[in-house]
Every structure is written in structure tokens, then in C-alpha cells.
Tab-separated table of N, CA and C in Angstrom:
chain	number	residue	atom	x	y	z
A	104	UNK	N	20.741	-1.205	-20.689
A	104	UNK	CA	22.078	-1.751	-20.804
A	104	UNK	C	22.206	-2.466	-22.148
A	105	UNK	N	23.530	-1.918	-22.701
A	105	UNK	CA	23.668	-2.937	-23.864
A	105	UNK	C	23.662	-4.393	-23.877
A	106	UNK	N	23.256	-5.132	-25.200
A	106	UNK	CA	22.458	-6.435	-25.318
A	106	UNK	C	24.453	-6.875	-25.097
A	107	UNK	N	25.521	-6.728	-25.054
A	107	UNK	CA	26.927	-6.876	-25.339
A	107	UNK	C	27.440	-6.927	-24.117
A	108	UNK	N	26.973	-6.067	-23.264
A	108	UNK	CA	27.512	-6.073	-22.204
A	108	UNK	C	27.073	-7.057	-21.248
A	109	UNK	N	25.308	-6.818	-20.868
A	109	UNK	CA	24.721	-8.303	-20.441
A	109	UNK	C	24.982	-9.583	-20.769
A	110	UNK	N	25.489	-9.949	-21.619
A	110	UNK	CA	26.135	-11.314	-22.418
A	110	UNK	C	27.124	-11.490	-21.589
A	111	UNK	N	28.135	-10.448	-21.475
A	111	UNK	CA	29.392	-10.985	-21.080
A	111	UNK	C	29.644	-11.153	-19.885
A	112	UNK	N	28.376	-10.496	-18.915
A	112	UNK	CA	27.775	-9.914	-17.586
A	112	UNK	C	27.909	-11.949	-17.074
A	113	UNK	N	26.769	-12.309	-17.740
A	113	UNK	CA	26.058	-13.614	-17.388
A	113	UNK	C	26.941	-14.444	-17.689
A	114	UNK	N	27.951	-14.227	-18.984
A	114	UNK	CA	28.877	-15.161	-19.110
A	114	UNK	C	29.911	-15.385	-17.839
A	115	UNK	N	30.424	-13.914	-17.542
A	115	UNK	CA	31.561	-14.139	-16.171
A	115	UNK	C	30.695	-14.858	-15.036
A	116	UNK	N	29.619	-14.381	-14.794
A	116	UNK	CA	28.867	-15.016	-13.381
A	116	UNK	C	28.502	-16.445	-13.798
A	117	UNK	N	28.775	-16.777	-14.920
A	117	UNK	CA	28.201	-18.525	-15.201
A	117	UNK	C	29.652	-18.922	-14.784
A	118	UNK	N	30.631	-18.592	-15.009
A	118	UNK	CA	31.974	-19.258	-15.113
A	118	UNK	C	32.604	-18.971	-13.601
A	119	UNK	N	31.733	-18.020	-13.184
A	119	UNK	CA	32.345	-18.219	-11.448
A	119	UNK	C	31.918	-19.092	-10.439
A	120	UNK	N	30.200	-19.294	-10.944
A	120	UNK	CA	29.739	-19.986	-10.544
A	120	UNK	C	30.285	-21.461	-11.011
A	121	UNK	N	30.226	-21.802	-11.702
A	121	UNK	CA	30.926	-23.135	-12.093
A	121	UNK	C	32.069	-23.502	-12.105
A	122	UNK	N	33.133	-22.775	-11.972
A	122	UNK	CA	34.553	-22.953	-11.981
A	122	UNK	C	34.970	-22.732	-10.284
A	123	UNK	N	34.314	-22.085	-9.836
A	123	UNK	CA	34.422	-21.026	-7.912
A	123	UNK	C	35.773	-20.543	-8.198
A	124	UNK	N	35.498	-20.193	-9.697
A	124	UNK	CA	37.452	-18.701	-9.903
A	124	UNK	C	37.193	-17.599	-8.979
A	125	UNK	N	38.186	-17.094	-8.627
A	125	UNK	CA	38.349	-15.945	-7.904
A	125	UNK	C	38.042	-14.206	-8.894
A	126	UNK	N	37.612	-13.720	-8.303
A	126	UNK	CA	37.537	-12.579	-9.331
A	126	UNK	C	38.779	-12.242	-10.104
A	127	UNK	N	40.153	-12.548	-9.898
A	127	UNK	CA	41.010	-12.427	-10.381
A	127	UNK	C	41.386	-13.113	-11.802
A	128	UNK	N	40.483	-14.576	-11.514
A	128	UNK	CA	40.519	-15.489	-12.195
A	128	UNK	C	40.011	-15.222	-13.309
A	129	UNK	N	38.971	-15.040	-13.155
A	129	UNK	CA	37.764	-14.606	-13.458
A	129	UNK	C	38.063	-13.257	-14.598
A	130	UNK	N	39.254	-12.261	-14.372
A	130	UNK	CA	39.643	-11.233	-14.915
A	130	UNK	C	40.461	-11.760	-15.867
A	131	UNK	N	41.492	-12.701	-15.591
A	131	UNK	CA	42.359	-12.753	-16.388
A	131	UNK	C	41.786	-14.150	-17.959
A	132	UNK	N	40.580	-14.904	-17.127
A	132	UNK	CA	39.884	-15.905	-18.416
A	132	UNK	C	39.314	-14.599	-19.278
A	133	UNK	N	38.712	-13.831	-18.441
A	133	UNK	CA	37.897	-12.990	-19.558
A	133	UNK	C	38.870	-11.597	-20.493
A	134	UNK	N	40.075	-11.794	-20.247
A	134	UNK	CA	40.843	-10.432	-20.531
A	134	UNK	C	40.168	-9.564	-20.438
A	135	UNK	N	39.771	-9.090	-18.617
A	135	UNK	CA	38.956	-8.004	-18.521
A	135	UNK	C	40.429	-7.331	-17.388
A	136	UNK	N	39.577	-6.296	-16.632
A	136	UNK	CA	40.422	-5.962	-15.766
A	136	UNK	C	39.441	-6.271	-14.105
A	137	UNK	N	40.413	-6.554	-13.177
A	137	UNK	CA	39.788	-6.934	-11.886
A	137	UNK	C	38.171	-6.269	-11.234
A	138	UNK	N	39.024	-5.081	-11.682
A	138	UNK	CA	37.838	-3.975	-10.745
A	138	UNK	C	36.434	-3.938	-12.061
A	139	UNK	N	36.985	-4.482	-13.048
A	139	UNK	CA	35.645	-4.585	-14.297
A	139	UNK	C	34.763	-5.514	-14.040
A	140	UNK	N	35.247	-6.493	-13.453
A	140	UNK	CA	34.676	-8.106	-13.220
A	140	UNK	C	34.091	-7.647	-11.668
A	141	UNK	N	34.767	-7.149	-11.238
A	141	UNK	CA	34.135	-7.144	-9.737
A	141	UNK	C	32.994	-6.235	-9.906
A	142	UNK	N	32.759	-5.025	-10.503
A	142	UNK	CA	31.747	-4.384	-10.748
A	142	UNK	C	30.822	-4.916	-11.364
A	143	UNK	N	30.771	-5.640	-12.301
A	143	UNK	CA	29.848	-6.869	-13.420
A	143	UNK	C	29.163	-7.611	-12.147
A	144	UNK	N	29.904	-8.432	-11.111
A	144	UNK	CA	29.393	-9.615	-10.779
A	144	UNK	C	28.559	-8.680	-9.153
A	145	UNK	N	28.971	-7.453	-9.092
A	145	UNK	CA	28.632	-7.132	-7.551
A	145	UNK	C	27.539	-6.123	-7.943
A	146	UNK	N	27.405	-5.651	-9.240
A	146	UNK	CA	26.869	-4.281	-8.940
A	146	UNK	C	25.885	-4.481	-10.284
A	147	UNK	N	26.063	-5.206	-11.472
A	147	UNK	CA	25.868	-4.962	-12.952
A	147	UNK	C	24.133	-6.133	-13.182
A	148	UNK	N	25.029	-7.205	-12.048
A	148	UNK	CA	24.494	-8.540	-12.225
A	148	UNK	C	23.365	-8.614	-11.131
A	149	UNK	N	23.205	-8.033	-10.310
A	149	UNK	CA	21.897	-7.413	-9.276
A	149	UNK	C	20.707	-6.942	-10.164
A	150	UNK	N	21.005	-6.033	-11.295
A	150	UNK	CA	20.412	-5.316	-11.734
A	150	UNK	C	19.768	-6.301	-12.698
A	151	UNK	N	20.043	-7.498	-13.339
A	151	UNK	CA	20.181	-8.884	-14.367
A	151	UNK	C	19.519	-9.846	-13.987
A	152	UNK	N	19.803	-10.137	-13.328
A	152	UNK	CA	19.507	-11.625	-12.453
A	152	UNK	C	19.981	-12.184	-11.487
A	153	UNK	N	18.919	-11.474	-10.556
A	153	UNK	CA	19.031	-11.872	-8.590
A	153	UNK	C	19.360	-13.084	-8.371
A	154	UNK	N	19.231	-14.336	-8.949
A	154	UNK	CA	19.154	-15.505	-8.426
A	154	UNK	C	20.527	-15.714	-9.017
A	155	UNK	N	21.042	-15.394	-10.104
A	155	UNK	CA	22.828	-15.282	-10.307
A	155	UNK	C	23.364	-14.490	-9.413
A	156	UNK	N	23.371	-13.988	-9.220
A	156	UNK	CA	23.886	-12.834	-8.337
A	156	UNK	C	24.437	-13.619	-6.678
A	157	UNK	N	22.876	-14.044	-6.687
A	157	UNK	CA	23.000	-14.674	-4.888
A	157	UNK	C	24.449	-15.921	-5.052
A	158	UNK	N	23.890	-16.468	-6.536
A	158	UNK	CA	25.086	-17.930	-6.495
A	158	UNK	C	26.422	-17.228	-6.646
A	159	UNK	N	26.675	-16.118	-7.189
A	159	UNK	CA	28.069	-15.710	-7.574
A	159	UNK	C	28.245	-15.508	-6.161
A	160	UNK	N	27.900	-14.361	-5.513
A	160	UNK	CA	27.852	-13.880	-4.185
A	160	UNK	C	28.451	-14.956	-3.248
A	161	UNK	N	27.715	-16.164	-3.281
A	161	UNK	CA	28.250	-17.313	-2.372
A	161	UNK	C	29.401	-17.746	-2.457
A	162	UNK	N	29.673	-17.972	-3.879
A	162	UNK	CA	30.850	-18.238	-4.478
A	162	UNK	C	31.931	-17.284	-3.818
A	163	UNK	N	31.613	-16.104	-4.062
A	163	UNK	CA	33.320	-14.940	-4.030
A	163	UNK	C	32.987	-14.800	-2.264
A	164	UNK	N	31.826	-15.406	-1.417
A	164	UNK	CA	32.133	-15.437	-0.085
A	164	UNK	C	33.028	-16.790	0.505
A	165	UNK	N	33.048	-17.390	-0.360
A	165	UNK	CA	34.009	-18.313	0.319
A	165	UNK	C	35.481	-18.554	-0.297
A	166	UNK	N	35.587	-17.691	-1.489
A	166	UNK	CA	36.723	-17.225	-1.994
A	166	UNK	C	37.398	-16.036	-1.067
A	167	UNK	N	36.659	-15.554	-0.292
A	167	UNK	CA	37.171	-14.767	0.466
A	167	UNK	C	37.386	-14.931	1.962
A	168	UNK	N	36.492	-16.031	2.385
A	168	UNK	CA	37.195	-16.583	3.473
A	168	UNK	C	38.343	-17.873	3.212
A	169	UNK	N	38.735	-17.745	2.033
A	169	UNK	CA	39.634	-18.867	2.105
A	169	UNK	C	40.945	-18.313	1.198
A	170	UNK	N	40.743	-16.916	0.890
A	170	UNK	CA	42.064	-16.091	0.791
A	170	UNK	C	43.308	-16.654	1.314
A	171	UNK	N	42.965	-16.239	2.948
A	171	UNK	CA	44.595	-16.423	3.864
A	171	UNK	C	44.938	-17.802	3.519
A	172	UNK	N	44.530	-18.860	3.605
A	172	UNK	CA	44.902	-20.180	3.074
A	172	UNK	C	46.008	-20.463	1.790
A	173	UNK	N	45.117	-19.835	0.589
A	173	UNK	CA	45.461	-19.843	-0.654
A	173	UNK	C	46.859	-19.000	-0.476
A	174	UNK	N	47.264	-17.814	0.008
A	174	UNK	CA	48.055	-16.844	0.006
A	174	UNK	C	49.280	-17.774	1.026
A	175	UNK	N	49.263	-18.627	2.300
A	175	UNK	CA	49.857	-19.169	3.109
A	175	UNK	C	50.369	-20.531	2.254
A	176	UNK	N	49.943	-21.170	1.284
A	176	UNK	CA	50.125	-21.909	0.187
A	176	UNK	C	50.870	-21.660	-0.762
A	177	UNK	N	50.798	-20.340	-1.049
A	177	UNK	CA	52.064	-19.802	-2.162
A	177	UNK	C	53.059	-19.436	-1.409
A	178	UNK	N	52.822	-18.939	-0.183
A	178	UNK	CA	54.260	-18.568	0.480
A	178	UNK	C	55.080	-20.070	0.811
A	179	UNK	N	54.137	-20.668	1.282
A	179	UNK	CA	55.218	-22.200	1.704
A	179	UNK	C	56.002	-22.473	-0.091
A	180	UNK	N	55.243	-22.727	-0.804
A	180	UNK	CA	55.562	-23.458	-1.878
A	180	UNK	C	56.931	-22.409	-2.589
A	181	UNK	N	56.884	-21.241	-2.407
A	181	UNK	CA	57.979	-20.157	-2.738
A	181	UNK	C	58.975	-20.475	-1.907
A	182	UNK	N	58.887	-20.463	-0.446
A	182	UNK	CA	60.054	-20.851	0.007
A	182	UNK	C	60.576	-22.235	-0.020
A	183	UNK	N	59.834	-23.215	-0.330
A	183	UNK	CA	60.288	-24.649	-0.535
A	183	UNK	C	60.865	-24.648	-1.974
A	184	UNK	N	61.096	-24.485	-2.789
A	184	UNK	CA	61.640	-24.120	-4.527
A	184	UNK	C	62.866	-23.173	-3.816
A	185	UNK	N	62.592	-22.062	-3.101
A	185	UNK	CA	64.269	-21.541	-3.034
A	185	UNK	C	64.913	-21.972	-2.052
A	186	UNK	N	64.550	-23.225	-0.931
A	186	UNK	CA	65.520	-24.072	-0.555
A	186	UNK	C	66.068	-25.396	-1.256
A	187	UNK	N	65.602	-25.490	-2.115
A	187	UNK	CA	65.620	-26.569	-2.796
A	187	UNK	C	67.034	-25.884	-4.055
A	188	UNK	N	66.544	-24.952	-4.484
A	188	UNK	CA	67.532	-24.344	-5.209
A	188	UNK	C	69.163	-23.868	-5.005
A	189	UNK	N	68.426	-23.749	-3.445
A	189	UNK	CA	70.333	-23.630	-2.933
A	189	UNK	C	70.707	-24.867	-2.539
A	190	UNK	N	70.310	-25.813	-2.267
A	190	UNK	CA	70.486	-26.968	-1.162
A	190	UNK	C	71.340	-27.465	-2.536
């Protein structure tokens, strides 16, 4: 694997780990694309360094049980701004 690509590999999994961004997040700090970052941190970074891997892993598991939350949070806050707007 290129010495370019591993860099940027360890860089996204340092910043997920330390930030707990969502892979999305995670896509749009790095101007990558989603499914690029998700392949880096699930598939790229196994192959790199297991013990990153396990911490990212933990990380995007509780980013993913705490989805419906985050998603039930933007819906309230959307409809509270367009009652507010007509009221």
C-alpha cells in the first residue's frame, strides 16, 4: 500500500477516534467521499493497525447505536424552527 494512502488511513482513524465523528463526519473533515472513509476505517485499517481499528470500531459502534437519537433530534429541532416561523 502506498506510503500516501496509509497516512491518510491513520489520520481519519486518529480523528474518529478522538473527535467520536460519524463516518460522515469524518468524510466531509477529510473531503473524502462516505463509502471512501468507511472502506479506510473498516477494511484498509485492519490490514494497518489492529489496535486502531478495534478503537475506531468502538467508536462507529456507538455512533450507530445512537443514530435514531441523533436523527429524532433533527426532526424535533426542524419542526420547532417551522412553528416558530409561522407562529
Amino acid at each position: 500500500m502506498r506510503e500516501d494512502l496509509i497516512s491518510r488511513i491513520i489520520e481519519e482513524a486518529c480523528y474518529i477516534v478522538e473527535t467520536g465523528a460519524t463516518v460522515r463526519g469524518t468524510a466531509k473533515q477529510f473531503s473524502l467521499g462516505k463509502s471512501t472513509v468507511h472502506k479506510d476505517v473498516s477494511e484498509r485499517l485492519k490490514i494497518i493497525d489492529v489496535e486502531l481499528y478495534n478503537r475506531v470500531k468502538k467508536v462507529l459502534e456507538i455512533n450507530l447505536a445512537t443514530r435514531h437519537i441523533r436523527g429524532g433530534e433533527a426532526t424535533r429541532k426542524k419542526y420547532l424552527s417551522a412553528k416558530e416561523q409561522n407562529a
